[in-house]
Amino acid sequence: MPDDVTPRPESAPAEAEIEPILTVPPVVGAPKPNPMLVVDDLSRSFGGLRAVDVDHLEVERGVVTALIGPNGAGKTTLFNLLTGFDRADTGSWSFNGEAVVAPSPDQLARKGMIRTFQLTKSLAKLTVLDNVLLGAPSQVGERLSAALFRSRWQHQEQANTAKAEELLERFNLAHMRDDLAGTLSGGQRKLLEVARALMADPMLIMLDEPMAGVNPALAQSLMGHIAQLAFEGLTVVFIEHAMEVVTGISDWVVVLAQGRVIAEGPPWKAIHDEVVIDAYLGRRRAGAGS
Amino acid sequence: MDFDIIFGNAARAAFGPEAVILALAAIGLNVHFGFTGLLNFGQVGFLLLGAYGTSVSVATFGWSLWVGVVVGLILSVALAVALGFPTLRLHAVMFAIVTIAAAEIIRILIGSTDAIGLTGGPLSVSFDAGAFYDLNPYPDGPHDRYGVGTFEFTGQQMWVITVGWVLVALVSLVVFLIVRSPWGRVLKSIREDEDAARSLGKNVFSYKMQALIIGGVIGGMGGVIDAIKTSGADPNGFRPQVTFFAYTALLLGGAATYLGPVLGAILFWFLREWIESFLRQLSAEAWLPGAVADFLSGSEGIISVAMVGLTLVLLMLFRPQGITGNRTEMQLDAR
Ligand SMILES: Nc1ncnc2c1ncn2[C@@H]1O[C@H](COP(=O)(O)OP(=O)(O)O)[C@@H](O)[C@H]1O
Ligand SMILES: [Mg+2]
């Protein structure tokens, strides 16, 4: 379908070669060339409300996918289901080619699926540095048998600290490394949580409204950093409810409304989709009218 | 009114075996509650099993005292596992309820008349702790005393408290070493937000279980010291208030600090004994109106516990972080 291989407009980050994702037709449930996540018939209801009801969704590996949709669309619930923090009523999904059975959050995280939370979960009584160090995967010192002997974990801890400091530097938090995380502002806590998630060396990072409350300049640099990581192979899914901001920083956009995927495609296409505009405007009109 | 005697009594209580036992109970609770956020209201159950494991092994089965000590500690581990498996995945409040109930059930079973053959039932159990006192390096003649003025111990007491405080020091050191490690960082993250820990790949259940076992065994050590000190065990010594005294000591000293539970236990016994001795002397004063003296005499112990409780209330109001705690850390709770 050659007319789907739309050239990128000026605003999109220029790249040397055309990514495989650009060959994917912008239709709901479209198969991807190299999917990291494949979701089938996933549903979750709260009482009579169907919060999530996804027939088929694939998330391409190594690109930035934005999950957008009006408030209450089910974006966070979808994240909760996929990461094992909530139980689906029906459905199945696979991560990195492996079917996810009996999902448990910590197991999925150890396999490389790391998520952040819309309501930040920075650990207030740990220092900023300790928050990030907690993200480090397979630290031997986290095993009781090794914990007693500093020599067993000290080297790894030093290496982790160097890496953590680099991340803090990137997110403008280095000067606060020894402060308790509880003293940070809301936006800084969001950044801290992203830094901590990146510390875990994820294959797939799922960010729930990472830019909410973060000052715009910093948000830009945050997403720039994330785009760079995607370029290096990280798969990124991030939630955002304002559709305007996703254009410059995502390769693919999935639009959710009332639990269902109503559109997906490259950003310049997806957000101009009739259905999407209706979903957003419909919401706004209803909101303004009541 | 003889303040020398009051002070002597208080100081003896503050450094005597009771304070050692309380310190161990509180250090264990600190691992549970202070560092991991586990609301264990049944700490006394671990002390009970430590004490009865030791006593019954020697008195009923005729094993050596050292085997008894090991049995007591193994039973503490078993209690932690038995409590943890069904409840650690539940809400913190459920865990609290189950722990307090379990400890009380064990105490009632052990103290029931049906258990007389095994545990001595309501009659308590006693054994010969000679194997421990044989090692006593302190001369223990009828006139040997150690200390200054009214603050003095017998040779036997000196041996118990020497071993006891060395144990407290060692246990505190081990707790310090494991909690300042990455393992301890995971515990603290669980205390604050289990889901955050899970989202970073930590097996929360496993860490809670490890903390429960470690804190339980430390409590069990307190029970072992108790059994050795009294050469036996009595079900009445393991009522739920023991757990609450341990919480008082922990909060007095400062939860989630390394020395807090130890300082708290010392202070708890010092205050409690000082007030009790003071009241005892006061009730004997001639100038006291008869009605007041009648009210006081015989109730000194209860009143002194109430006063310690009042101290705790005041402390929570004016210095909620305890003596050694960190105020800024405390205030982050409010955010
Ligand atoms: N735990 C819950 N119990 C009941 N209803 C819920 C729960 N979580 C989410 N919902 C409802 O499900 C819908 C989707 O919520 P959510 O996934 O948070 O939306 P979004 O993140 O897209 O704003 C909303 O209507 C919300 O009220
Ligand atoms: Mg949301």
Coordinates of N, CA and C in Angstrom, one line a residue, chain A residues 84-283:
Chain A
G84 N 0.3 -6.3 34.8 CA 0.0 -7.2 35.9 C -0.5 -6.6 37.1
F85 N -0.8 -5.2 37.1 CA -1.3 -4.6 38.3 C -2.8 -4.7 38.5
D86 N -3.4 -5.2 37.4 CA -4.9 -5.4 37.5 C -5.2 -6.6 36.7
R87 N -6.3 -7.3 37.0 CA -6.6 -8.5 36.4 C -7.6 -8.3 35.3
A88 N -7.4 -8.8 34.1 CA -8.3 -8.7 33.0 C -9.5 -9.6 33.2
D89 N -10.6 -9.3 32.7 CA -11.8 -10.2 32.7 C -11.6 -11.2 31.6
T90 N -11.2 -10.8 30.4 CA -11.0 -11.7 29.3 C -9.7 -11.2 28.6
G91 N -9.2 -12.1 27.7 CA -8.1 -11.7 26.8 C -6.8 -12.3 27.2
S92 N -5.9 -12.0 26.2 CA -4.5 -12.5 26.4 C -3.6 -11.6 25.7
W93 N -2.3 -11.7 26.1 CA -1.4 -10.8 25.4 C 0.0 -11.5 25.5
S94 N 0.9 -11.1 24.5 CA 2.2 -11.6 24.6 C 3.2 -10.4 24.6
F95 N 4.3 -10.6 25.3 CA 5.3 -9.6 25.5 C 6.6 -10.2 25.0
N96 N 7.2 -9.5 24.0 CA 8.5 -9.9 23.5 C 8.4 -11.4 22.9
G97 N 7.3 -11.7 22.3 CA 7.2 -13.0 21.7 C 6.8 -14.1 22.6
E98 N 6.5 -13.8 23.9 CA 6.2 -14.8 24.9 C 4.9 -14.5 25.4
A99 N 4.0 -15.5 25.4 CA 2.6 -15.3 26.0 C 2.7 -15.0 27.5
V100 N 2.0 -14.1 27.9 CA 2.0 -13.7 29.3 C 0.9 -14.5 30.0
V101 N 1.3 -15.5 30.8 CA 0.3 -16.3 31.6 C 0.5 -15.9 33.1
A102 N -0.6 -15.9 33.8 CA -0.5 -15.5 35.2 C 0.4 -14.3 35.4
P103 N 0.0 -13.2 34.9 CA 0.9 -12.0 35.0 C 1.1 -11.5 36.4
S104 N 2.4 -11.3 36.7 CA 2.6 -10.7 38.0 C 3.6 -9.5 37.8
P105 N 3.3 -8.4 38.4 CA 4.0 -7.1 38.1 C 5.5 -7.3 38.2
D106 N 6.0 -7.9 39.3 CA 7.4 -8.0 39.5 C 8.1 -8.9 38.4
Q107 N 7.4 -10.0 38.1 CA 8.0 -10.9 37.1 C 8.1 -10.2 35.7
L108 N 7.0 -9.5 35.3 CA 7.0 -8.8 34.1 C 8.1 -7.8 34.1
A109 N 8.3 -7.1 35.2 CA 9.3 -6.1 35.3 C 10.7 -6.7 35.1
R110 N 10.9 -7.9 35.8 CA 12.2 -8.5 35.6 C 12.4 -9.0 34.2
K111 N 11.4 -9.2 33.5 CA 11.5 -9.6 32.0 C 11.7 -8.4 31.2
G112 N 11.6 -7.2 31.7 CA 12.0 -6.0 30.9 C 10.8 -5.1 30.6
M113 N 9.6 -5.3 31.2 CA 8.5 -4.4 31.0 C 8.4 -3.5 32.2
I114 N 8.8 -2.3 32.1 CA 8.8 -1.4 33.2 C 7.8 -0.3 33.0
R115 N 7.0 0.0 34.0 CA 6.0 1.1 33.8 C 6.2 2.1 34.9
T116 N 5.7 3.3 34.6 CA 5.6 4.4 35.7 C 4.1 4.6 35.9
F117 N 3.8 5.4 36.9 CA 2.5 5.6 37.3 C 2.0 7.1 37.1
Q118 N 0.7 7.2 36.8 CA 0.2 8.5 36.6 C 0.3 9.3 37.9
L119 N -0.1 8.7 39.0 CA 0.1 9.3 40.3 C 1.5 8.8 40.8
T120 N 2.5 9.7 40.8 CA 3.8 9.3 40.9 C 4.0 8.5 42.2
K121 N 4.9 7.5 42.1 CA 5.2 6.7 43.3 C 6.7 6.8 43.6
S122 N 7.1 8.1 43.7 CA 8.5 8.3 44.2 C 8.5 8.0 45.7
L123 N 9.5 7.4 46.2 CA 9.6 7.0 47.6 C 10.1 8.1 48.4
A124 N 9.2 8.7 49.1 CA 9.5 10.0 49.8 C 10.6 10.0 50.8
K125 N 10.7 8.8 51.5 CA 11.7 8.8 52.5 C 13.1 8.2 52.1
L126 N 13.2 7.9 50.8 CA 14.5 7.5 50.3 C 15.0 8.7 49.6
T127 N 16.4 8.8 49.5 CA 17.0 9.9 48.8 C 16.7 9.7 47.3
V128 N 16.9 10.8 46.6 CA 16.7 10.8 45.2 C 17.6 9.7 44.5
L129 N 18.9 9.7 45.0 CA 19.8 8.7 44.5 C 19.3 7.3 44.8
D130 N 18.9 7.0 46.0 CA 18.4 5.7 46.4 C 17.2 5.3 45.6
N131 N 16.3 6.2 45.3 CA 15.2 6.0 44.4 C 15.6 5.4 43.1
V132 N 16.6 6.0 42.5 CA 17.1 5.6 41.2 C 17.8 4.2 41.3
L133 N 18.7 4.1 42.4 CA 19.4 2.9 42.6 C 18.5 1.7 42.7
L134 N 17.3 1.9 43.3 CA 16.4 0.9 43.5 C 16.0 0.2 42.2
G135 N 16.0 1.0 41.1 CA 15.6 0.5 39.8 C 16.6 -0.5 39.2
A136 N 17.9 -0.4 39.7 CA 18.9 -1.3 39.1 C 18.5 -2.7 39.1
P137 N 18.6 -3.4 38.0 CA 18.2 -4.8 37.9 C 19.3 -5.7 38.5
S138 N 18.9 -6.9 38.9 CA 19.8 -7.9 39.5 C 21.0 -7.4 40.2
Q139 N 20.7 -6.6 41.2 CA 21.8 -6.2 42.2 C 22.0 -7.4 43.2
V140 N 23.2 -7.9 43.3 CA 23.4 -9.1 44.2 C 23.1 -8.7 45.6
G141 N 23.4 -7.4 46.0 CA 23.2 -7.0 47.3 C 21.7 -7.0 47.8
E142 N 20.8 -7.2 46.8 CA 19.4 -7.3 47.2 C 19.0 -8.7 47.6
R143 N 20.0 -9.6 47.6 CA 19.8 -10.9 48.1 C 20.3 -10.9 49.6
L144 N 19.5 -11.5 50.5 CA 19.9 -11.4 51.9 C 21.3 -12.1 52.1
S145 N 21.6 -13.2 51.4 CA 22.8 -13.9 51.6 C 24.0 -13.0 51.3
A146 N 23.9 -12.0 50.4 CA 25.0 -11.2 50.1 C 24.9 -9.8 50.8
A147 N 23.8 -9.5 51.3 CA 23.6 -8.1 51.9 C 24.5 -7.9 53.0
L148 N 24.8 -8.9 53.8 CA 25.6 -8.7 55.0 C 27.0 -8.3 54.7
F149 N 27.5 -8.7 53.6 CA 28.9 -8.5 53.2 C 29.0 -7.4 52.2
R150 N 29.4 -6.3 52.6 CA 29.5 -5.1 51.7 C 30.4 -5.4 50.4
S151 N 31.5 -6.2 50.7 CA 32.4 -6.5 49.6 C 31.7 -7.2 48.4
R152 N 30.6 -7.9 48.8 CA 29.9 -8.7 47.7 C 29.1 -7.8 46.8
W153 N 28.7 -6.6 47.3 CA 27.8 -5.8 46.4 C 28.4 -4.4 46.1
Q154 N 29.5 -4.1 46.8 CA 30.0 -2.7 46.7 C 30.3 -2.3 45.3
H155 N 31.0 -3.2 44.5 CA 31.4 -2.8 43.2 C 30.2 -2.5 42.3
Q156 N 29.3 -3.4 42.3 CA 28.1 -3.3 41.5 C 27.4 -2.0 41.9
E157 N 27.3 -1.7 43.2 CA 26.7 -0.5 43.7 C 27.4 0.7 43.2
Q158 N 28.7 0.7 43.1 CA 29.4 1.9 42.6 C 29.1 2.1 41.1
A159 N 29.1 1.0 40.4 CA 28.8 1.1 38.9 C 27.4 1.6 38.8
N160 N 26.5 1.1 39.6 CA 25.1 1.5 39.5 C 25.0 3.0 39.8
T161 N 25.7 3.4 40.9 CA 25.7 4.8 41.3 C 26.1 5.7 40.1
A162 N 27.2 5.3 39.5 CA 27.7 6.2 38.3 C 26.6 6.3 37.3
K163 N 25.9 5.2 37.0 CA 24.9 5.2 36.0 C 23.7 6.1 36.4
A164 N 23.4 5.9 37.7 CA 22.2 6.7 38.3 C 22.5 8.2 38.2
E165 N 23.8 8.5 38.5 CA 24.1 9.9 38.5 C 24.0 10.5 37.1
E166 N 24.4 9.7 36.1 CA 24.2 10.1 34.7 C 22.8 10.4 34.4
L167 N 21.9 9.5 34.8 CA 20.5 9.7 34.6 C 20.0 10.9 35.3
L168 N 20.4 11.1 36.5 CA 19.9 12.3 37.3 C 20.4 13.6 36.6
E169 N 21.6 13.5 36.1 CA 22.2 14.7 35.4 C 21.2 15.0 34.2
R170 N 20.9 14.0 33.4 CA 20.0 14.2 32.3 C 18.7 14.8 32.6
F171 N 18.2 14.5 33.8 CA 16.9 15.0 34.2 C 16.9 16.2 35.1
N172 N 18.1 16.8 35.2 CA 18.3 18.0 36.0 C 18.0 17.8 37.5
L173 N 18.3 16.6 38.0 CA 18.1 16.3 39.4 C 19.4 16.0 40.1
A174 N 20.5 16.1 39.4 CA 21.8 15.7 40.0 C 22.1 16.5 41.3
H175 N 21.7 17.8 41.3 CA 22.0 18.6 42.5 C 21.2 18.2 43.7
M176 N 20.2 17.4 43.5 CA 19.3 17.0 44.6 C 19.5 15.5 45.0
R177 N 20.6 14.9 44.5 CA 20.8 13.5 44.7 C 20.7 13.0 46.1
D178 N 21.1 13.8 47.1 CA 21.1 13.4 48.5 C 19.8 13.9 49.3
D179 N 19.0 14.6 48.6 CA 17.7 15.0 49.2 C 16.7 13.9 49.3
L180 N 15.9 13.9 50.3 CA 14.8 13.0 50.3 C 13.8 13.3 49.1
A181 N 13.4 12.2 48.5 CA 12.5 12.4 47.3 C 11.2 13.1 47.7
G182 N 10.8 13.0 48.9 CA 9.6 13.7 49.3 C 9.7 15.2 49.3
T183 N 10.9 15.8 49.2 CA 11.1 17.2 49.1 C 11.0 17.7 47.7
L184 N 10.9 16.9 46.7 CA 10.9 17.3 45.3 C 9.5 17.9 44.9
S185 N 9.4 18.7 43.9 CA 8.2 19.1 43.3 C 7.5 18.0 42.5
G186 N 6.2 18.2 42.2 CA 5.5 17.2 41.5 C 6.2 16.8 40.2
G187 N 6.6 17.8 39.4 CA 7.2 17.6 38.1 C 8.5 16.9 38.3
Q188 N 9.3 17.3 39.3 CA 10.6 16.6 39.5 C 10.4 15.1 39.9
R189 N 9.3 14.9 40.6 CA 9.0 13.5 41.0 C 8.7 12.6 39.8
K190 N 8.0 13.2 38.8 CA 7.7 12.5 37.6 C 9.0 12.2 36.9
L191 N 9.9 13.1 36.8 CA 11.2 12.9 36.2 C 12.0 11.8 36.9
L192 N 11.9 11.9 38.2 CA 12.6 10.9 39.0 C 12.1 9.5 38.7
E193 N 10.8 9.4 38.6 CA 10.3 8.1 38.3 C 10.7 7.6 36.9
V194 N 10.8 8.5 36.0 CA 11.2 8.0 34.7 C 12.7 7.6 34.7
A195 N 13.5 8.4 35.5 CA 14.9 8.0 35.6 C 15.1 6.7 36.3
R196 N 14.3 6.4 37.3 CA 14.3 5.1 38.0 C 13.9 4.0 37.1
A197 N 12.9 4.3 36.2 CA 12.4 3.2 35.3 C 13.5 2.9 34.3
L198 N 14.2 4.0 33.8 CA 15.3 3.8 32.8 C 16.5 3.0 33.5
M199 N 16.7 3.2 34.8 CA 17.7 2.6 35.5 C 17.6 1.0 35.4
A200 N 16.3 0.6 35.2 CA 16.0 -0.8 35.2 C 16.4 -1.5 33.9
D201 N 17.0 -0.7 33.0 CA 17.3 -1.3 31.7 C 16.1 -2.0 31.0
P202 N 15.0 -1.3 30.8 CA 13.9 -2.0 30.3 C 14.0 -2.3 28.8
M203 N 13.2 -3.3 28.3 CA 13.1 -3.5 26.9 C 11.9 -2.6 26.4
L204 N 10.9 -2.6 27.3 CA 9.7 -1.9 27.0 C 9.4 -0.9 28.2
I205 N 9.3 0.3 27.9 CA 9.0 1.3 29.0 C 7.7 1.9 28.8
M206 N 6.8 1.8 29.8 CA 5.4 2.3 29.6 C 5.3 3.5 30.6
L207 N 5.1 4.7 30.1 CA 5.1 5.9 30.9 C 3.6 6.4 30.9
D208 N 3.1 6.6 32.1 CA 1.7 7.1 32.3 C 1.8 8.6 32.5
E209 N 1.5 9.3 31.5 CA 1.5 10.8 31.5 C 2.8 11.3 32.1
P210 N 3.9 11.0 31.5 CA 5.2 11.4 32.0 C 5.4 12.9 32.1
M211 N 4.6 13.6 31.2 CA 4.9 15.1 31.1 C 3.9 15.9 31.9
A212 N 3.0 15.3 32.6 CA 2.0 16.1 33.3 C 2.7 16.7 34.5
G213 N 2.6 18.0 34.6 CA 3.2 18.8 35.7 C 4.7 19.1 35.6
V214 N 5.3 18.6 34.5 CA 6.7 18.9 34.2 C 6.8 20.1 33.4
N215 N 7.7 21.0 33.7 CA 7.7 22.3 32.9 C 8.1 22.0 31.5
P216 N 7.5 22.7 30.6 CA 7.6 22.4 29.1 C 9.0 22.2 28.6
A217 N 9.9 23.0 29.0 CA 11.3 22.9 28.5 C 11.8 21.5 28.9
L218 N 11.6 21.2 30.2 CA 12.1 19.9 30.7 C 11.4 18.7 30.0
A219 N 10.1 18.9 29.8 CA 9.3 17.8 29.2 C 9.9 17.6 27.8
Q220 N 10.2 18.6 27.1 CA 10.8 18.4 25.8 C 12.1 17.6 25.8
S221 N 13.0 18.0 26.8 CA 14.2 17.3 26.9 C 14.0 15.9 27.4
L222 N 13.0 15.7 28.2 CA 12.7 14.3 28.6 C 12.3 13.5 27.4
M223 N 11.4 14.0 26.6 CA 11.0 13.2 25.4 C 12.1 13.1 24.4
G224 N 12.9 14.1 24.3 CA 14.1 14.0 23.4 C 15.0 12.8 23.8
H225 N 15.2 12.7 25.1 CA 16.0 11.7 25.6 C 15.4 10.3 25.3
I226 N 14.1 10.3 25.5 CA 13.4 9.0 25.3 C 13.4 8.6 23.8
A227 N 13.2 9.6 22.9 CA 13.3 9.3 21.5 C 14.7 8.7 21.2
Q228 N 15.7 9.3 21.8 CA 17.1 8.8 21.6 C 17.2 7.3 22.0
L229 N 16.6 7.0 23.2 CA 16.7 5.6 23.7 C 15.9 4.7 22.7
A230 N 14.8 5.2 22.1 CA 14.1 4.4 21.2 C 14.9 4.1 20.0
F231 N 15.6 5.1 19.6 CA 16.5 5.0 18.4 C 17.6 3.9 18.7
E232 N 18.0 3.8 20.0 CA 19.0 2.8 20.3 C 18.3 1.4 20.6
G233 N 17.0 1.3 20.4 CA 16.4 0.0 20.5 C 15.3 -0.1 21.6
L234 N 15.2 0.9 22.5 CA 14.1 0.8 23.5 C 12.7 0.9 22.9
T235 N 11.8 0.2 23.4 CA 10.4 0.3 23.0 C 9.7 1.2 24.0
V236 N 9.0 2.2 23.5 CA 8.4 3.2 24.4 C 6.9 3.3 24.1
V237 N 6.1 3.2 25.2 CA 4.7 3.5 25.1 C 4.4 4.6 26.1
F238 N 3.9 5.7 25.7 CA 3.6 6.7 26.7 C 2.1 7.2 26.5
I239 N 1.5 7.5 27.7 CA 0.2 8.0 27.7 C 0.2 9.5 27.8
E240 N -0.7 10.0 27.0 CA -0.9 11.5 27.1 C -2.3 11.8 26.7
H241 N -2.9 12.7 27.5 CA -4.3 12.9 27.1 C -4.5 14.1 26.1
A242 N -3.5 15.0 26.1 CA -3.6 16.1 25.1 C -3.0 15.6 23.8
M243 N -3.7 15.6 22.7 CA -3.2 15.1 21.5 C -2.2 16.0 20.8
E244 N -2.2 17.3 21.1 CA -1.3 18.2 20.4 C 0.2 17.9 20.7
V245 N 0.5 17.4 21.9 CA 1.9 17.3 22.2 C 2.6 16.0 21.6
V246 N 1.8 15.1 21.1 CA 2.4 13.8 20.7 C 3.0 13.9 19.4
T247 N 2.6 14.9 18.6 CA 3.1 14.9 17.2 C 4.6 14.8 17.0
G248 N 5.3 15.6 17.7 CA 6.7 15.7 17.4 C 7.5 14.5 18.0
I249 N 6.9 13.8 18.9 CA 7.8 12.9 19.6 C 7.3 11.4 19.5
S250 N 6.3 11.1 18.7 CA 5.9 9.7 18.6 C 6.0 9.3 17.2
D251 N 6.3 8.0 17.0 CA 6.3 7.4 15.7 C 4.9 6.8 15.3
W252 N 4.2 6.5 16.3 CA 2.9 5.9 16.1 C 1.9 6.3 17.2
V253 N 0.7 6.5 16.9 CA -0.3 6.9 17.9 C -1.5 6.0 17.9
V254 N -1.8 5.6 19.1 CA -3.0 4.7 19.3 C -4.0 5.5 20.1
V255 N -5.2 5.6 19.5 CA -6.2 6.5 20.2 C -7.3 5.6 20.8
L256 N -7.5 5.8 22.1 CA -8.4 5.0 22.9 C -9.6 6.0 23.3
A257 N -10.8 5.4 23.2 CA -12.0 6.2 23.7 C -13.0 5.2 24.2
Q258 N -13.4 5.4 25.4 CA -14.4 4.5 26.0 C -13.9 3.1 26.0
G259 N -12.6 2.9 26.2 CA -12.1 1.5 26.3 C -11.7 0.9 25.0
R260 N -12.1 1.5 23.9 CA -11.8 0.9 22.6 C -10.8 1.6 21.8
V261 N -10.0 0.9 21.0 CA -9.1 1.6 20.1 C -9.9 2.1 19.0
I262 N -9.9 3.4 18.8 CA -10.8 3.9 17.7 C -10.0 4.3 16.5
A263 N -8.7 4.5 16.7 CA -7.8 4.8 15.5 C -6.4 4.5 15.9
E264 N -5.6 4.2 14.9 CA -4.1 4.2 15.1 C -3.5 4.5 13.8
G265 N -2.3 5.1 13.9 CA -1.6 5.4 12.7 C -0.4 6.4 13.1
P266 N 0.3 6.8 12.1 CA 1.3 7.8 12.4 C 0.7 9.1 12.9
P267 N 1.4 9.9 13.7 CA 0.7 11.0 14.4 C 0.0 12.0 13.5
W268 N 0.7 12.3 12.4 CA 0.0 13.4 11.5 C -1.2 12.9 10.9
K269 N -1.4 11.6 10.9 CA -2.7 11.0 10.3 C -3.7 10.8 11.4
A270 N -3.2 10.1 12.5 CA -4.1 9.7 13.5 C -4.9 10.8 14.1
I271 N -4.2 11.9 14.4 CA -4.9 13.0 15.1 C -5.8 13.8 14.2
H272 N -5.7 13.6 12.9 CA -6.7 14.3 12.0 C -7.8 13.4 11.6
D273 N -7.8 12.2 12.1 CA -8.9 11.2 11.8 C -10.2 11.8 12.3
E274 N -11.2 11.7 11.5 CA -12.6 12.1 11.8 C -13.0 11.6 13.2
V275 N -12.9 10.3 13.3 CA -13.4 9.6 14.5 C -12.7 10.2 15.8
V276 N -11.4 10.4 15.6 CA -10.7 10.9 16.8 C -11.1 12.3 17.1
I277 N -11.3 13.2 16.1 CA -11.7 14.5 16.4 C -13.1 14.5 17.1
D278 N -13.9 13.6 16.6 CA -15.3 13.5 17.2 C -15.2 13.1 18.6
A279 N -14.3 12.1 18.9 CA -14.2 11.6 20.3 C -13.7 12.7 21.2
Y280 N -12.7 13.5 20.7 CA -12.2 14.6 21.6 C -13.3 15.7 21.7
L281 N -13.7 16.1 20.5 CA -14.7 17.3 20.5 C -16.0 16.9 21.2
G282 N -16.4 15.7 20.9 CA -17.6 15.2 21.6 C -17.5 15.3 23.1
R283 N -16.4 14.9 23.6 CA -16.1 15.1 25.0 C -16.1 16.5 25.4

